[in-house]
Coordinates of C-alpha atoms and ligand atoms in Angstrom, one line a residue:
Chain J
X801 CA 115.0 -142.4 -76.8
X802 CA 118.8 -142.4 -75.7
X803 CA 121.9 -140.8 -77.5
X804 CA 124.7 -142.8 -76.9
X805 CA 128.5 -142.1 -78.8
X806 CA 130.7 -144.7 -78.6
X807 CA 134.5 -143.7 -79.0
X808 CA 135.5 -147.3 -79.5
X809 CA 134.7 -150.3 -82.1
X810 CA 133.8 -152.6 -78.9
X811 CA 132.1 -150.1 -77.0
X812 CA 129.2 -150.0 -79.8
X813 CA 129.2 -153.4 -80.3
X814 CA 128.3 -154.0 -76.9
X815 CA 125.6 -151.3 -76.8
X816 CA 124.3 -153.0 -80.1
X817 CA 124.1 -156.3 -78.1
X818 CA 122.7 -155.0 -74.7
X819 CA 120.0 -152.9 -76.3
X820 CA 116.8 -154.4 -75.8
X821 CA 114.4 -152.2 -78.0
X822 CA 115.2 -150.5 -81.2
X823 CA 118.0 -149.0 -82.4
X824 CA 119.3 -146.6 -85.1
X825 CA 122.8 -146.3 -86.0
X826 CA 123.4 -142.6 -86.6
X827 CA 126.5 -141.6 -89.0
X828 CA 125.7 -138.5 -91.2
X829 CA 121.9 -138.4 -90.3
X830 CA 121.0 -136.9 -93.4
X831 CA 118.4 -139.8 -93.6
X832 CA 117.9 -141.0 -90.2
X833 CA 117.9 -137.4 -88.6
X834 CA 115.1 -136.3 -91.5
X835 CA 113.2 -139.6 -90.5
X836 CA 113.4 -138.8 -87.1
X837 CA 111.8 -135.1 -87.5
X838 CA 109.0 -136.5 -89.0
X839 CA 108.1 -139.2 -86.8
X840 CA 108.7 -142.3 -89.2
X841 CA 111.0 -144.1 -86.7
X842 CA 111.3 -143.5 -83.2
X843 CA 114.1 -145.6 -81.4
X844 CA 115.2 -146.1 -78.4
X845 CA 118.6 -145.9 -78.7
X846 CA 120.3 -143.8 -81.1
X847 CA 124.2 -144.9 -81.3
X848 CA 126.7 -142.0 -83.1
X849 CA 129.5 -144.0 -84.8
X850 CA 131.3 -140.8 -85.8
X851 CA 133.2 -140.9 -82.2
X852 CA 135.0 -144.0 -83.4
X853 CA 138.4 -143.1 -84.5
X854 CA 139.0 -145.7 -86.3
X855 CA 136.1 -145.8 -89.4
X856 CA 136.5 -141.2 -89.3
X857 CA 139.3 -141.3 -92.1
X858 CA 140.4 -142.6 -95.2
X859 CA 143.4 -145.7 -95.7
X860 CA 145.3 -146.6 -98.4
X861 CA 145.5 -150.7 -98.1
X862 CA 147.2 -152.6 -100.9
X863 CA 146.5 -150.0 -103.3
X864 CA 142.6 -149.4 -102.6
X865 CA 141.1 -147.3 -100.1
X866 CA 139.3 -148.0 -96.9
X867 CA 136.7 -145.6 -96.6
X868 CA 135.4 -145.0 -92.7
X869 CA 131.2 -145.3 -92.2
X870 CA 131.9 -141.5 -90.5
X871 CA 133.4 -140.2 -93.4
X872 CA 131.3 -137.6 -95.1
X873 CA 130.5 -137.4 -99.3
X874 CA 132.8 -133.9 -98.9
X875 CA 135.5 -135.5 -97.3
X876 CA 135.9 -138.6 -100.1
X877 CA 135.7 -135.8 -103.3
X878 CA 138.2 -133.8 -102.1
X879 CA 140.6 -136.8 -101.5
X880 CA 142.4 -136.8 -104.5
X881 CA 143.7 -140.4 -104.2
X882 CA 140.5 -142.1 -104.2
X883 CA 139.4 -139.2 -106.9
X884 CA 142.4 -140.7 -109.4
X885 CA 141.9 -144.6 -108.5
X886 CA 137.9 -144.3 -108.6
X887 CA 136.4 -141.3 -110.3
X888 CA 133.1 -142.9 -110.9
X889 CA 132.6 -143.9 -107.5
X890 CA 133.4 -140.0 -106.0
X891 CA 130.9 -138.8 -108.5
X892 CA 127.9 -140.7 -107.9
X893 CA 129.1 -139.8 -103.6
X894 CA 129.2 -136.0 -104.7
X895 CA 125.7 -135.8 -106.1
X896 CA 124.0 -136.8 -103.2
X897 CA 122.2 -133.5 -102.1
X898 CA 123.2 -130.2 -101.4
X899 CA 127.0 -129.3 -100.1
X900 CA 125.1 -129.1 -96.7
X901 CA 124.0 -132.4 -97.3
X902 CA 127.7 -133.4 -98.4
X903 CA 129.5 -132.3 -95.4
X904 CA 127.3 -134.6 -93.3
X905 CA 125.9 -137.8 -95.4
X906 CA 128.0 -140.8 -95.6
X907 CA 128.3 -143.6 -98.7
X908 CA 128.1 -146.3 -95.9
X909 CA 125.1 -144.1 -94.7
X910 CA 123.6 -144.4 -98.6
X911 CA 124.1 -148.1 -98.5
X912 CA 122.5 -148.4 -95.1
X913 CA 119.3 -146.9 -96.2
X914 CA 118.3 -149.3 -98.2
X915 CA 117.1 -147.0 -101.1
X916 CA 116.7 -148.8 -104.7
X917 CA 117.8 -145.3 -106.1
X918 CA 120.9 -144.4 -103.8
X919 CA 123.2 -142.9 -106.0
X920 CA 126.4 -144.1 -104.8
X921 CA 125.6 -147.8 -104.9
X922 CA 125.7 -148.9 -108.3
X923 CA 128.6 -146.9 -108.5
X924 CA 130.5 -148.9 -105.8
X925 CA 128.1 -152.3 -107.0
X926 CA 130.3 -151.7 -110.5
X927 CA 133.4 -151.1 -108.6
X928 CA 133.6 -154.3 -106.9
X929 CA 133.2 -152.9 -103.2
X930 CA 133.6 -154.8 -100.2
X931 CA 131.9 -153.9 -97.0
X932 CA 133.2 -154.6 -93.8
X933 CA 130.6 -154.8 -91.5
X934 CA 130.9 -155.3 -87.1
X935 CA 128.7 -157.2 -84.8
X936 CA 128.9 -159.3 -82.0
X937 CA 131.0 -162.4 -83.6
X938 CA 133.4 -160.1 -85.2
X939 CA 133.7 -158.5 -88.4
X940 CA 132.8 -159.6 -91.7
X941 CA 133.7 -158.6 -95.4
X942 CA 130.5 -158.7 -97.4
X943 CA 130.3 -157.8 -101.9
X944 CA 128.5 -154.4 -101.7
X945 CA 125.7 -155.7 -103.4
X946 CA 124.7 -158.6 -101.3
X947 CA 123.2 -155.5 -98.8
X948 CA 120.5 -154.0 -100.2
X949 CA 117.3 -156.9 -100.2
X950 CA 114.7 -155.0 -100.6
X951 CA 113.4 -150.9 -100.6
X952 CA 114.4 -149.7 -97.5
X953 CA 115.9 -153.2 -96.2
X954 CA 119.8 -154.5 -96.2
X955 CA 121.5 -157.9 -94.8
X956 CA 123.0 -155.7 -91.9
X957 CA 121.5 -157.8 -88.8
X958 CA 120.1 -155.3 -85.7
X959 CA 122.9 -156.0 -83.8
X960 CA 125.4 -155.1 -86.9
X961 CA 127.1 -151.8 -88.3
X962 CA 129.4 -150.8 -91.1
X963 CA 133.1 -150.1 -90.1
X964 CA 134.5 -149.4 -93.6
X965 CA 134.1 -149.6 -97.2
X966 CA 137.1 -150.7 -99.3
X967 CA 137.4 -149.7 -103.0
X968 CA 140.0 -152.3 -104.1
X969 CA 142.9 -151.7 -106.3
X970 CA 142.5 -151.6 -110.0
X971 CA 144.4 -153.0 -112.7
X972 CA 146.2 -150.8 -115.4
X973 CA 143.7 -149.3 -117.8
X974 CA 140.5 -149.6 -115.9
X975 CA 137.8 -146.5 -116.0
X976 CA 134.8 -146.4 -114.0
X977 CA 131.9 -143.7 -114.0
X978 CA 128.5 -143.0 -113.1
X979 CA 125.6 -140.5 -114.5
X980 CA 121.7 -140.4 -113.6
X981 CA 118.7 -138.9 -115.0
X982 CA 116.7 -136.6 -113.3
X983 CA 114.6 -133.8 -114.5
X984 CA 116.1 -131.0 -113.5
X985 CA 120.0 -130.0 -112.7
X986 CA 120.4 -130.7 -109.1
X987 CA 118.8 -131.7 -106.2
X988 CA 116.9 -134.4 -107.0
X989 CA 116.8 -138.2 -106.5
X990 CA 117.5 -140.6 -109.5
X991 CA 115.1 -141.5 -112.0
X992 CA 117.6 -144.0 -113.1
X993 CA 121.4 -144.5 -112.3
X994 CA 123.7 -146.2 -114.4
X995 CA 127.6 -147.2 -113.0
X996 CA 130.1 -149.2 -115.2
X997 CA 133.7 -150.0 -114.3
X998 CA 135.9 -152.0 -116.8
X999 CA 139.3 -152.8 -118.0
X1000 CA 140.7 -152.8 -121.1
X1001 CA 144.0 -154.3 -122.5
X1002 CA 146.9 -152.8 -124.3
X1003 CA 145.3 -153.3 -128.0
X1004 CA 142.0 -151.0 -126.3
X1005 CA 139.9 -154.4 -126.2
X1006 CA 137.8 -154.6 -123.2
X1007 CA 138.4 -157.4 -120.7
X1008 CA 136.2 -156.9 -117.7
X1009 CA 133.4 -155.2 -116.8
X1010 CA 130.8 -154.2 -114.4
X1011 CA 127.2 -152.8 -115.2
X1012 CA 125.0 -151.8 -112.0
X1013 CA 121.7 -149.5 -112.3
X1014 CA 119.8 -147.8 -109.6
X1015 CA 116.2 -146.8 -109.6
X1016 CA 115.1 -149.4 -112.4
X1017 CA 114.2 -152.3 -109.4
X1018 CA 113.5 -152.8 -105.9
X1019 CA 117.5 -153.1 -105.5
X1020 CA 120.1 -151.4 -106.8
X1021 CA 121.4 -153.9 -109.5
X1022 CA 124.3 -155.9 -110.9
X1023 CA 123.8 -157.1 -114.6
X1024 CA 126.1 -159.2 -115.7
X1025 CA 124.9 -159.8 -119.0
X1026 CA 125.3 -156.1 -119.7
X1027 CA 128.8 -156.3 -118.5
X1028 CA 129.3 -159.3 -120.8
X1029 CA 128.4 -157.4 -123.7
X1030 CA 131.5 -155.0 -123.4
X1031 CA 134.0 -157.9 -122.9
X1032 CA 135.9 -158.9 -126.0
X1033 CA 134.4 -155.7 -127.7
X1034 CA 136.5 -151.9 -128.6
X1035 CA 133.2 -150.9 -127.0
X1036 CA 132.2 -149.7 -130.4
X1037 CA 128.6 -148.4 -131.3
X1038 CA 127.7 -152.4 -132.0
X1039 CA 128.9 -153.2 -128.2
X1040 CA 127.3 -150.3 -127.1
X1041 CA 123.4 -150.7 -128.6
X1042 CA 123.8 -154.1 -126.9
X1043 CA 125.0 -153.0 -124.2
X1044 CA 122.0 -150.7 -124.3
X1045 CA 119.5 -153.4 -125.1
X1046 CA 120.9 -156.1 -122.3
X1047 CA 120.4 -153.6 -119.4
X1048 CA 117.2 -152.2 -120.6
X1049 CA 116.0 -155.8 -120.3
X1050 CA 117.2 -155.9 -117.2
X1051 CA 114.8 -153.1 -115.7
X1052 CA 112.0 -154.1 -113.5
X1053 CA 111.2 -150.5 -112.8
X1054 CA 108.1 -148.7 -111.0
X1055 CA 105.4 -146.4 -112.7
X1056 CA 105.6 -143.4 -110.5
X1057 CA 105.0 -139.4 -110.9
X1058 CA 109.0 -139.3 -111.7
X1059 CA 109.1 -141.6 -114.5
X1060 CA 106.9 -144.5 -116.4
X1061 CA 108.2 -148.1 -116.8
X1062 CA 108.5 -147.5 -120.4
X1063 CA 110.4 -143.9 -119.8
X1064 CA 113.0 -145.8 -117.2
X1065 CA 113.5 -148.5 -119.3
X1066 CA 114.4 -147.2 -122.4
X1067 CA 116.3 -144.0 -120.7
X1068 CA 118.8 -147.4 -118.4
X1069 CA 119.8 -148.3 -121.6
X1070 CA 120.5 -144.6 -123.2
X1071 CA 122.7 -143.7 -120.1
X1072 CA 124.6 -146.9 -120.0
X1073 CA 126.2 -146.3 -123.4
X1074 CA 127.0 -142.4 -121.9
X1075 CA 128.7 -143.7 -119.2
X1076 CA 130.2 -146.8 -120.9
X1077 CA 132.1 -144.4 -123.0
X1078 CA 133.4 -142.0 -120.2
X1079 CA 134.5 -145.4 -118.4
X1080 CA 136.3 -146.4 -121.8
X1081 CA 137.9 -142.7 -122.1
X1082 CA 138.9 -143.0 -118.5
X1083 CA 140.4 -146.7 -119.3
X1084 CA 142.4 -145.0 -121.9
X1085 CA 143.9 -142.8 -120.1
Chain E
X544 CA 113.5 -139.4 -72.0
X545 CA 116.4 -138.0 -70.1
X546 CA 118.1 -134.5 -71.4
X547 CA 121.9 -134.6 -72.2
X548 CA 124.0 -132.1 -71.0
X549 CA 126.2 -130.6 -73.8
X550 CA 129.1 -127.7 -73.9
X551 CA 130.2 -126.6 -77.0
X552 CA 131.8 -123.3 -78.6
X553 CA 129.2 -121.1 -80.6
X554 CA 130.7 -117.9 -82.6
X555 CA 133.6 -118.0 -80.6
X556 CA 131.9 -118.3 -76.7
X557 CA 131.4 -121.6 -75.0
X558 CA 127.9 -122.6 -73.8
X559 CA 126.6 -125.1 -72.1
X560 CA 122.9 -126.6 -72.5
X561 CA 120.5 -129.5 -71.7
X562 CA 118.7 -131.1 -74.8
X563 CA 116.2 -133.9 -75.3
X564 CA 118.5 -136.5 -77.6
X565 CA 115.7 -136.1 -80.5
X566 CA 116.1 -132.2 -80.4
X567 CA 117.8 -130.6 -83.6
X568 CA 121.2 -128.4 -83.5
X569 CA 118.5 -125.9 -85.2
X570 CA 115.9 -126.4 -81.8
X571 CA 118.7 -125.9 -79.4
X572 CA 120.3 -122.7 -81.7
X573 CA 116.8 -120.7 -81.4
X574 CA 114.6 -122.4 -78.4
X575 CA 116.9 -123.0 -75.8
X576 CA 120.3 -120.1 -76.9
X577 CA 118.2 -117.6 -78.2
X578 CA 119.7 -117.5 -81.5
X579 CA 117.0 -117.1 -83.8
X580 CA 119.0 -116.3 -87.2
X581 CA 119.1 -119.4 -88.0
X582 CA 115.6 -120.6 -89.4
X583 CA 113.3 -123.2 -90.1
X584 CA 112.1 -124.0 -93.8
X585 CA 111.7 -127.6 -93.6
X586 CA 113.5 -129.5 -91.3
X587 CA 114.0 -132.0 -93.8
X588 CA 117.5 -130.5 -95.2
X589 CA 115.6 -129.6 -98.3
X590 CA 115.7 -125.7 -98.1
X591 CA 119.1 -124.5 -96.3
X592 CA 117.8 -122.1 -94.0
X593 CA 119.1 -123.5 -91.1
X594 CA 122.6 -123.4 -92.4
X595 CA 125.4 -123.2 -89.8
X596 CA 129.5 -124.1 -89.7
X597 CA 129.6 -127.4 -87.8
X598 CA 133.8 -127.7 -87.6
X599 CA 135.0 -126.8 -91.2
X600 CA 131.8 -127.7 -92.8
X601 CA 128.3 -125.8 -93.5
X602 CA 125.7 -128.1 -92.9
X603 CA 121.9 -127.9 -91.9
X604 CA 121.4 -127.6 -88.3
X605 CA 117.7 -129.0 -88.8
X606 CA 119.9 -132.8 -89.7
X607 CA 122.3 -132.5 -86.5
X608 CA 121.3 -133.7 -83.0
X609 CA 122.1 -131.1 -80.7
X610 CA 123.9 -134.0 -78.1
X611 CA 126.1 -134.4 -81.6
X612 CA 127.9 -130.4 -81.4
X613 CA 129.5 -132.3 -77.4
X614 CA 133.1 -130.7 -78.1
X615 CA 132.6 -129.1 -81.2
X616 CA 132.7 -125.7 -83.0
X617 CA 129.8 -124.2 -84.4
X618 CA 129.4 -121.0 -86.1
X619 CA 126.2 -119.5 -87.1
X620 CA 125.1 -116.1 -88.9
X621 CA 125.0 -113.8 -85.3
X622 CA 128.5 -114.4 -85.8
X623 CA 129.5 -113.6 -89.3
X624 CA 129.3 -109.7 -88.8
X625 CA 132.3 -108.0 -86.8
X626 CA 130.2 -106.2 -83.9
X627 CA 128.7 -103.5 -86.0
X628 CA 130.6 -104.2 -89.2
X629 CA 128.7 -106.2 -91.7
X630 CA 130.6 -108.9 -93.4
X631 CA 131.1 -107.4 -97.1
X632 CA 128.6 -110.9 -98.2
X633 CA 125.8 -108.9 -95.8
X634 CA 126.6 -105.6 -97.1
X635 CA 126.7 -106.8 -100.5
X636 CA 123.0 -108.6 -100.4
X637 CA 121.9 -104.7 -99.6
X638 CA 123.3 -103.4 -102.3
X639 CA 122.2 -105.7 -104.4
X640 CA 119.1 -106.3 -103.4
X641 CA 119.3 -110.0 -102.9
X642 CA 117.0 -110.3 -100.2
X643 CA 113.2 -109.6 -100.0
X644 CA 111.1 -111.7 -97.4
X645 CA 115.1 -112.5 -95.5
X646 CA 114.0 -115.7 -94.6
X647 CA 116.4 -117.4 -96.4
X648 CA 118.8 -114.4 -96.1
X649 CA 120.7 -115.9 -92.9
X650 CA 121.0 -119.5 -94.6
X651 CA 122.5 -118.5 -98.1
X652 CA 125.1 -116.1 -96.2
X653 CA 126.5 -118.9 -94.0
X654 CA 126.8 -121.1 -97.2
X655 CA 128.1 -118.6 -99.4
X656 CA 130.8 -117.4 -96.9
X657 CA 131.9 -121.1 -97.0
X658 CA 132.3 -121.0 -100.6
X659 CA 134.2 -117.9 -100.6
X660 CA 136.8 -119.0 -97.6
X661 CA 137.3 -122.4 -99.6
X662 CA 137.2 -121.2 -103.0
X663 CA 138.2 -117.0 -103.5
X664 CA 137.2 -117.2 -107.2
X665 CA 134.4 -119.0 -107.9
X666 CA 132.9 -119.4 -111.4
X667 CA 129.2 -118.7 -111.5
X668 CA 128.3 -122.3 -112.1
X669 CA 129.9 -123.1 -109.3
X670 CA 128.3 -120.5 -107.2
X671 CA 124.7 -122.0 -108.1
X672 CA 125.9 -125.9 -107.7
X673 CA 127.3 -124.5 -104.2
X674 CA 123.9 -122.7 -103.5
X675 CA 121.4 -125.2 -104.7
X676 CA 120.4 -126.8 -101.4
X677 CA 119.6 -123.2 -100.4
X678 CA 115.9 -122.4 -101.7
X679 CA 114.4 -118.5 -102.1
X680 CA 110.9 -118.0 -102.7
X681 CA 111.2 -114.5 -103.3
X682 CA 114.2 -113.3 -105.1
X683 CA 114.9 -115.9 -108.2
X684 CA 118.2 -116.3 -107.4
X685 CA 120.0 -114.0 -109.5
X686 CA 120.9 -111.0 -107.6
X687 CA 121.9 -113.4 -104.9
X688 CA 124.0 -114.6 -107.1
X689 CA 125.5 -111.2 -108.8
X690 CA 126.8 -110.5 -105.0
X691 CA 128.0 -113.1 -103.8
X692 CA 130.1 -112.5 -107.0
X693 CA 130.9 -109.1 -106.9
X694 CA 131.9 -110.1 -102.9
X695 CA 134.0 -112.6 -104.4
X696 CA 136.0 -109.5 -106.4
X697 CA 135.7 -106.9 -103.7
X698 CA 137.3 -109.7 -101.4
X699 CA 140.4 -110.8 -104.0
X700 CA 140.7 -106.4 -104.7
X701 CA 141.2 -106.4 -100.4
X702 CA 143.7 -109.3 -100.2
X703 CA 145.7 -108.3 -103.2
X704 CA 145.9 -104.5 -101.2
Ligands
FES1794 S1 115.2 -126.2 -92.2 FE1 117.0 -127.2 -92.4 S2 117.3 -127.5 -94.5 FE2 115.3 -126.6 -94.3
FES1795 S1 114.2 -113.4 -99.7 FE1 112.3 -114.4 -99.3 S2 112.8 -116.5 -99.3 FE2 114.6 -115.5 -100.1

């Protein structure tokens, strides 16, 4: 295996190009660097992104924020920009792992591996996140949740990375948030995840929103019909139990030792109303 | 596989070292520096051990590539006492007892000495959110946490003279 760290955007394209066997793009490593110590991929090339000036910080563009693939969780929720424009979204970043965790992992990194219960993903699926990712042909902007395709597998070619994430710009009264089950406080991976972003207008009526879930399918996913319950509603308890009984009928979930189907199910549809009313408060203002 | 040639600053002195490019921050620390404080639960970033200050941040040195510290800062426990004065976190963990085995001892002072130097008055919730990525099989956790609050007073008592 080689380490190579690239200081420019072209200079790790043309390593992705050139390389002939496998390669591993290394941002945090809090997934790649654990997969590595226990022999479950062995690369040839490893390629550190976090040399790269350009995708290390956070920009404000037309009223979003670009956020760098070598930024880390800790760096995003203590920004207080993108903590005001997108509190959802920093609060599904901040509970992945520990704070040691934190200061390393990356929500590009999150995306990357592929994992049906990342937490950050629905969160950024709701928020209408666009990925910008690099390759040989240039870059391309790509809807957050055209990446994952499978449990461990994305769209990202071999010969690809992610330069940036961009949370766009929101209108007036929008709220977005995020929760998950797990059985115990911290440290754990989702059981289910449930993010919702939505807008309302001056009267409190809903006029958009965005339901994704984690954990309940082989991809992180984004319901519309659940979103479509909100719209036109004061997300009252009547939008809310069908809110509730839309995305549990979404769930395709697996029976494993941290949940059943039946427990998954029913619980996607508990939290969504949770964190459909935190989004509403937040809409509020 | 070819060994890398890295120079980085550790507690304050530069080194210089050869790694494979698959061998940990944590390998290089004890196998090829000699410092051993830092230790190995897991090596999976479940059980903060291996906790060290890479830059600004505490991280786990078993999830950083040795060839990744080219240039950078890192600070580990050998570092945290001031030749033979104990940081008041280390004294405190006497006093209160917050140590059995130790093992974990080195981990949970490098992370709790980042929570202090970022936040002076932490709540005791946010002392166990802050601590949960560091594991103790021995202690249970609360006189751990009891002094790295009373260190928390002791510290704002100093700084207020
Ligand atoms: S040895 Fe690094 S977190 Fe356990
Ligand atoms: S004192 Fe033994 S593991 Fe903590």
């Amino acid at each position: 295996m080689k380490y190579l760290a690239p200081t420019t955007i072209e200079g790790a394209v043309r390593l992705l190009s050139e390389a002939s066997g496998s390669t591993r793009i290394l941002a945090g490593g809090t997934d790649t660097i654990v997969q590595l110590n226990a022999e479950q991929i062995e690369p040839d090339l490893i390629v550190d992104i976090k040399r790269i000036g350009e995708i290390r910080g956070i920009t404000n563009e037309n009223g979003g924020f670009r956020i760098g693939a070598a930024v880390s969780c800790a760096e995003m929720t203590e920004h207080d920009g993108v903590r005001d424009l997108w509190p959802g979204c920093v609060e599904a970043a901040g509970l992945i792992g520990s704070t040691q965790v934190q200061g390393r992992a990356t929500i590009a990194g999150n995306l990357c591996n592929g994992s049906p219960a990342a937490d950050s993903v629905p969160a950024m699926v709701a928020a209408g996140a666009v990925v910008r990712i690099i390759g040989t042909d240039g870059s391309r902007d790509v809807a957050v949740e055209k990446i994952p395709v499978g449990p461990g597998k994305t769209s990202i070619g071999a010969d690809e990375f992610v330069h940036s994430i961009f949370l766009p710009p929101r209108p007036e009264r929008s709220g977005d948030a995020y929760l998950r089950f797990i059985p115990r406080t911290e440290m754990d991976i989702a059981v289910v995840g449930v993010g919702i972003n939505l807008t309302m207008d001056a009267s409190g009526v809903c006029t958009a929103a965005r339901v994704a879930l984690g954990a309940v399918a082989e991809t992180v996913l984004l319901v519309e019909e659940a979103g479509d319950t909100l719209i036109g509603t004061h997300i009252d308890d009547a939008a809310l139990d069908n809110l509730a009984r839309a995305v549990s009928a979404a769930c395709k979930p697996i029976n494993d030792k941290r949940g059943t189907v039946e427990f998954r199910t029913r619980v996607a549809g508990v939290l969504a109303k949770r964190v459909a009313k935190i989004a509403a408060e937040r809409a509020r203002g | 596989m070819a060994n890398i040639q890295v120079s980085t600053k550790i507690n304050g002195d530069t080194y210089e070292f050869l790694c494979r490019p698959d061998e940990t921050l944590l390998e290089v620390l004890r196998d090829r520096i000699g410092l051993t404080g830092s230790k190995e639960g897991c090596a999976s970033g479940d059980c903060g051990a291996c906790s060290v200050m890479l830059g600004d941040r505490v991280v786990s040195s078993c999830l950083v590539l040795g060839a990744e510290v080219e240039g950078q800062e890192v600070n580990t426990i050998e570092g945290m006492a001031d030749g033979g004065n104990l940081h008041p976190l280390q004294r405190n963990f006497i006093k209160f007892a917050a140590l059995q085995c130790g093992f974990c001892t080195p981990g949970f002072l490098v992370a709790a000495k980042a929570l202090l130097d970022k936040n002076p008055d932490p709540t005791e919730t946010e002392i166990r959110y802050w601590l949960a990525g560091n594991l103790c099989r021995c202690t249970g956790y609360d006189k751990i946490v009891r002094a790295v609050l009373h260190t928390a007073e002791e510290m704002r008592g100093q700084a207020r003279g």
